[in-house]
Coordinates of C-alpha atoms in Angstrom, one line a residue:
M6 CA -54.3 14.7 135.7
A7 CA -50.8 15.9 136.7
R8 CA -49.2 14.0 139.6
I9 CA -49.5 15.0 143.2
V10 CA -46.6 14.2 145.6
V11 CA -47.4 14.5 149.3
L12 CA -44.4 14.6 151.6
T13 CA -44.9 13.8 155.3
P14 CA -41.6 14.9 156.7
N15 CA -42.2 13.6 160.3
P16 CA -44.5 10.5 159.9
A17 CA -45.6 8.4 162.8
I18 CA -47.4 5.2 163.7
D19 CA -50.6 6.4 165.4
V20 CA -51.5 4.1 168.3
T21 CA -54.8 4.4 170.1
Y22 CA -55.5 2.9 173.5
R23 CA -59.2 2.7 174.5
V24 CA -59.7 2.6 178.2
A25 CA -62.7 2.7 180.5
E26 CA -61.4 5.8 182.2
Q27 CA -58.2 7.9 182.0
R28 CA -56.6 8.0 185.5
L29 CA -53.2 9.5 186.2
G30 CA -50.8 7.7 188.5
E31 CA -52.6 4.3 188.3
T32 CA -52.4 1.1 186.3
V33 CA -55.1 1.3 183.6
R34 CA -56.1 -1.7 181.6
V35 CA -56.3 -1.2 177.9
A36 CA -59.6 -2.6 176.4
D37 CA -58.6 -2.1 172.7
V38 CA -55.5 -1.2 170.7
S39 CA -55.4 0.1 167.1
R40 CA -52.4 1.0 165.0
R41 CA -52.3 2.9 161.7
P42 CA -49.9 4.9 159.6
G43 CA -50.2 8.5 160.7
G44 CA -49.2 12.0 159.8
K45 CA -51.0 14.9 158.2
G46 CA -49.7 14.2 154.8
L47 CA -51.0 10.7 154.9
N48 CA -54.5 12.0 155.7
V49 CA -54.2 14.3 152.7
V50 CA -53.2 11.3 150.5
A51 CA -56.1 9.2 151.7
V52 CA -58.7 11.9 151.0
L53 CA -57.2 12.7 147.6
R54 CA -57.6 9.1 146.7
L55 CA -61.3 9.2 147.7
L56 CA -61.7 12.3 145.5
G57 CA -60.4 10.4 142.6
S58 CA -57.0 12.1 142.6
P59 CA -54.4 9.5 143.6
A60 CA -51.3 10.9 145.1
V61 CA -47.8 9.6 145.8
A62 CA -47.0 9.3 149.5
L63 CA -43.3 10.3 150.1
Q64 CA -41.8 10.1 153.5
P65 CA -38.6 9.3 155.4
L66 CA -39.0 5.9 157.3
G67 CA -36.6 4.0 159.5
G68 CA -36.3 0.7 161.3
A69 CA -38.9 -2.0 161.8
P70 CA -41.7 0.6 162.5
G71 CA -40.9 2.3 159.2
R72 CA -41.1 -1.0 157.4
W73 CA -44.4 -1.8 159.0
M74 CA -45.7 1.6 158.0
A75 CA -44.6 1.2 154.4
E76 CA -46.2 -2.3 154.1
S77 CA -49.4 -1.0 155.6
L78 CA -49.7 1.9 153.1
L79 CA -48.9 -0.4 150.2
A80 CA -51.5 -3.0 151.3
A81 CA -54.1 -0.1 151.4
G82 CA -53.3 0.7 147.7
T83 CA -51.2 3.8 148.3
E84 CA -48.3 4.5 146.0
V85 CA -45.3 4.8 148.3
V86 CA -41.9 6.3 147.9
V87 CA -39.6 5.7 150.9
V88 CA -36.4 7.6 151.8
D89 CA -34.3 5.7 154.3
A90 CA -34.0 7.5 157.6
P91 CA -31.8 6.8 160.6
G92 CA -33.4 5.5 163.8
D93 CA -37.0 4.2 164.2
T94 CA -40.0 6.0 162.8
R95 CA -41.7 7.7 165.8
T96 CA -45.0 6.7 167.5
T97 CA -47.9 8.8 168.8
V98 CA -50.2 7.4 171.4
A99 CA -53.8 8.6 172.0
V100 CA -55.6 7.4 175.2
V101 CA -59.3 7.7 174.7
D102 CA -62.4 6.9 176.8
D103 CA -66.0 8.0 176.7
R104 CA -65.7 10.5 179.6
T105 CA -63.2 13.2 178.6
H106 CA -61.0 14.6 175.8
P107 CA -58.4 12.1 174.5
T108 CA -54.8 12.4 175.9
L109 CA -52.1 12.5 173.2
Y110 CA -48.5 11.5 173.7
S111 CA -46.4 12.6 170.6
E112 CA -42.8 11.6 170.2
P113 CA -40.6 14.3 168.6
G114 CA -39.1 12.0 166.0
E115 CA -35.4 11.7 165.0
A116 CA -33.5 14.6 163.5
L117 CA -32.7 13.9 159.8
P118 CA -29.1 14.2 158.6
G119 CA -28.3 16.3 155.6
A120 CA -28.0 13.2 153.4
T121 CA -31.6 12.3 154.1
W122 CA -32.8 15.8 153.3
R123 CA -30.9 15.7 150.0
A124 CA -32.5 12.3 149.2
L125 CA -35.9 13.8 149.9
A126 CA -35.2 16.7 147.6
D127 CA -34.0 14.3 144.9
A128 CA -37.2 12.2 145.3
V129 CA -39.2 15.4 144.9
A130 CA -37.4 16.2 141.7
Q131 CA -37.8 12.6 140.5
H132 CA -41.5 12.1 141.2
C133 CA -43.1 15.6 140.8
E134 CA -44.0 16.7 137.3
A135 CA -44.9 19.9 135.4
G136 CA -48.4 21.1 136.2
G137 CA -48.6 18.9 139.3
F138 CA -48.2 19.7 143.0
L139 CA -45.8 19.0 145.9
V140 CA -47.7 19.1 149.1
L141 CA -45.6 19.3 152.3
S142 CA -47.8 18.6 155.2
G143 CA -47.4 18.3 159.0
S144 CA -44.7 18.8 161.5
V145 CA -41.0 18.7 160.7
P146 CA -38.4 16.7 162.6
P147 CA -36.2 18.3 165.3
A148 CA -33.4 20.5 164.0
T149 CA -35.0 21.1 160.6
A150 CA -33.2 24.1 159.0
A151 CA -34.7 26.7 156.7
E152 CA -32.4 25.4 153.9
H153 CA -34.0 21.9 154.1
V154 CA -37.4 23.3 153.4
R155 CA -36.0 25.6 150.7
H156 CA -34.3 22.8 148.8
L157 CA -37.7 20.9 148.7
V158 CA -39.5 23.9 147.2
V159 CA -36.7 24.6 144.7
A160 CA -36.7 20.9 143.7
A161 CA -40.4 20.9 142.9
H162 CA -40.2 24.3 141.1
G163 CA -37.3 23.0 139.1
V164 CA -39.6 20.4 137.4
G165 CA -42.5 22.8 136.9
A166 CA -44.6 21.6 139.9
R167 CA -46.5 24.0 142.2
V168 CA -45.9 23.8 146.0
L169 CA -48.4 23.9 148.9
V170 CA -47.0 23.9 152.4
D171 CA -49.2 23.2 155.4
T172 CA -47.0 23.4 158.5
S173 CA -46.2 25.8 161.3
G174 CA -43.4 27.8 163.0
D175 CA -40.1 28.4 161.4
A176 CA -40.8 25.8 158.7
L177 CA -43.8 27.8 157.6
L178 CA -41.7 31.0 157.4
A179 CA -39.0 29.0 155.5
A180 CA -41.6 27.9 152.9
A181 CA -42.7 31.4 152.4
D182 CA -39.1 32.6 152.0
A183 CA -38.6 29.9 149.4
G184 CA -41.5 31.1 147.3
A185 CA -44.0 28.3 148.0
D186 CA -47.0 28.9 145.7
I187 CA -49.5 28.3 148.6
V188 CA -49.0 28.3 152.3
K189 CA -51.9 27.0 154.3
P190 CA -51.6 27.4 158.1
N191 CA -54.6 27.6 160.4
E192 CA -55.3 30.9 162.1
A193 CA -53.3 30.2 165.3
E194 CA -50.3 29.0 163.3
A195 CA -50.4 32.0 161.0
L196 CA -50.5 34.5 163.9
E197 CA -47.9 32.7 166.0
A198 CA -45.4 32.3 163.1
T199 CA -45.6 35.9 162.0
G200 CA -46.0 37.4 165.5
T201 CA -49.0 39.4 164.3
G202 CA -52.4 39.8 165.9
A203 CA -54.8 39.7 162.9
I204 CA -55.2 37.4 159.9
D205 CA -54.7 40.1 157.3
A206 CA -51.5 41.2 158.9
A207 CA -50.3 37.6 159.1
A208 CA -51.1 37.0 155.4
A209 CA -49.3 40.2 154.4
A210 CA -46.2 39.2 156.3
L211 CA -46.1 35.7 154.6
I212 CA -46.6 37.3 151.2
A213 CA -43.9 39.8 151.9
R214 CA -41.6 36.9 152.5
G215 CA -42.4 35.4 149.2
A216 CA -45.5 33.2 149.4
G217 CA -47.7 33.3 146.4
T218 CA -51.1 32.8 148.1
V219 CA -51.9 32.4 151.8
V220 CA -54.9 30.2 152.6
I221 CA -55.8 30.3 156.3
S222 CA -58.2 27.8 157.8
R223 CA -60.4 28.9 160.7
G224 CA -62.3 25.9 161.8
D225 CA -66.1 26.4 161.8
A226 CA -65.5 30.0 160.7
G227 CA -64.4 28.8 157.3
L228 CA -61.4 29.7 155.2
C229 CA -59.9 32.7 153.6
A230 CA -57.3 33.3 150.8
I231 CA -55.1 36.3 150.1
G232 CA -53.0 36.5 147.0
A233 CA -49.8 38.4 146.3
D234 CA -51.9 40.5 143.8
G235 CA -54.1 41.7 146.7
D236 CA -57.1 39.7 145.8
A237 CA -58.9 38.2 148.9
F238 CA -61.6 35.6 149.2
V239 CA -63.6 34.5 152.2
Q240 CA -65.3 31.1 152.3
P241 CA -67.8 30.4 155.1
A242 CA -67.9 26.8 156.5
V243 CA -70.8 24.5 155.8
P244 CA -73.2 25.2 158.7
D245 CA -74.4 22.8 161.4
V246 CA -71.8 20.1 160.9
S247 CA -70.7 18.3 164.0
G248 CA -68.5 15.2 164.6
N249 CA -64.8 14.5 164.7
P250 CA -62.7 17.6 163.6
T251 CA -59.4 15.6 163.7
G252 CA -58.0 15.7 160.2
A253 CA -60.6 18.1 158.8
G254 CA -57.9 20.6 157.9
D255 CA -56.0 17.8 156.0
A256 CA -59.2 17.0 154.1
A257 CA -59.6 20.6 153.3
T258 CA -56.1 20.6 151.8
A259 CA -57.0 17.6 149.7
G260 CA -60.1 19.4 148.4
L261 CA -58.2 22.5 147.6
I262 CA -55.5 20.7 145.6
A263 CA -58.1 18.5 143.8
A264 CA -60.0 21.5 142.7
L265 CA -56.9 23.4 141.5
L266 CA -55.8 20.4 139.5
R267 CA -59.2 20.2 137.8
G268 CA -58.7 23.8 136.6
G269 CA -60.6 25.6 139.3
D270 CA -59.7 29.0 140.5
I271 CA -58.9 29.8 144.1
A272 CA -62.5 30.7 144.9
E273 CA -63.7 27.3 143.6
A274 CA -60.8 25.6 145.4
L275 CA -61.9 27.2 148.7
R276 CA -65.5 25.9 148.1
W277 CA -64.1 22.4 147.6
A278 CA -61.9 22.8 150.7
S279 CA -64.9 23.8 152.8
V280 CA -67.1 20.9 151.7
V281 CA -64.4 18.2 151.8
G282 CA -63.4 19.4 155.3
A283 CA -67.0 19.2 156.4
A284 CA -67.3 15.7 155.1
A285 CA -64.2 14.7 157.1
V286 CA -65.9 16.0 160.3
L287 CA -68.7 13.5 159.7
S288 CA -66.2 10.6 159.7
P289 CA -65.0 9.1 163.0
V290 CA -61.5 8.5 161.5
A291 CA -59.0 11.1 160.3
G292 CA -58.1 10.8 156.7
D293 CA -61.5 9.5 155.7
I294 CA -64.6 10.9 153.9
D295 CA -67.7 9.4 152.3
P296 CA -67.9 10.8 148.7
A297 CA -71.7 10.4 148.9
D298 CA -71.7 13.3 151.5
L299 CA -70.1 15.8 149.2
R300 CA -73.1 16.9 147.1
P301 CA -75.5 17.2 150.1
L302 CA -73.0 19.3 152.0
A303 CA -72.3 21.4 148.9
D304 CA -76.0 22.2 148.7
R305 CA -75.8 23.7 152.2
L306 CA -72.8 25.8 151.5
P307 CA -73.5 29.5 152.3
T308 CA -72.2 31.0 149.1
G309 CA -73.5 32.0 145.7
A310 CA -71.8 29.3 143.7
R311 CA -71.6 25.6 144.4
P312 CA -68.5 23.4 143.8
T313 CA -68.9 20.9 141.0
F314 CA -68.0 17.4 142.1
P315 CA -67.5 14.5 139.7
A316 CA -70.8 13.1 138.5
T317 CA -69.8 9.5 139.2
E318 CA -68.0 7.8 142.1
P319 CA -64.2 7.8 141.6
T320 CA -62.7 4.5 140.6
F321 CA -59.3 3.3 141.9
P322 CA -56.8 0.7 140.9
P323 CA -56.9 -2.5 142.8
A324 CA -54.8 -2.6 146.0
P325 CA -51.5 -4.5 145.6
V326 CA -50.8 -7.6 147.6
P327 CA -48.8 -6.9 150.7
V328 CA -45.1 -7.7 150.3
D329 CA -42.0 -8.2 152.3
L330 CA -40.2 -4.9 151.9
A331 CA -36.9 -6.3 152.8
N332 CA -36.9 -8.6 149.8
S333 CA -38.9 -6.6 147.2
G334 CA -38.7 -3.5 145.1
A335 CA -42.4 -2.9 145.3
V336 CA -42.0 0.2 147.5
R337 CA -40.0 2.6 145.3
K338 CA -37.0 4.4 146.7
P339 CA -35.3 7.4 145.0

């Protein structure tokens, strides 16, 4: 299977504080703290691995937080490529209780200098391969220019890889302008970026700019895909699935890519995306699915055809032993 490289351009350490009750303007005792490497691209990598499609996690990381993040990913068995970034890797903090919706504090991250963007493009060219995919997923750092996104797309195309971009705003438009093979915003992101009021108009605007196919996720309304050739596909969601929707869109991206690399067409890929996204909703943690849920969910899919998942559980290489990144070449750098 051709290689998948997933670039998370603005990674973060996700910190979750569990409290008895969220109260503004007061001192609140934290009952429990968890920390994990975060970012939409890393959710995609984790789900791809569970689907039996291991991917390379590429990201700019800086400072002690960046070293901790790389070590954590490596210890979990993820193949990691690090580009050195100035400053410390950012943090996001979620405050959760059992009473109300979580409160999220998200740092913007450090702007990346031109040298770091060039190093990222070089890493894309080095680690992508013909027939594979570059997936650019998540927010971009402050001051990201259209040319930064374009160079990443051009680098992947230069070695024969396809490009899927799941981002928003100006970066989404830049990806379309650069000729990304697939752009995958959600409905709100597609409408906001294009300034349109309907999905078909948003898709048409992105295709007119140069995108090959536009896939739009619509939550429990499912997904749709519109190609530059005018073909359109609508895929309903798996009905009656409830749970944690955080990361479901990232899981859908993983399902889409996994199906395409197995030779499926866009209709089959949408079915995979729908089922894998639904499996993620059943998990309390973003970036996680239980492969045993896939076939039962596929049987409930409201469509004439069912996605074909592997007959056996995927097998993975053993996780490497954690290392001291400061004194080891275990984490590859371009």
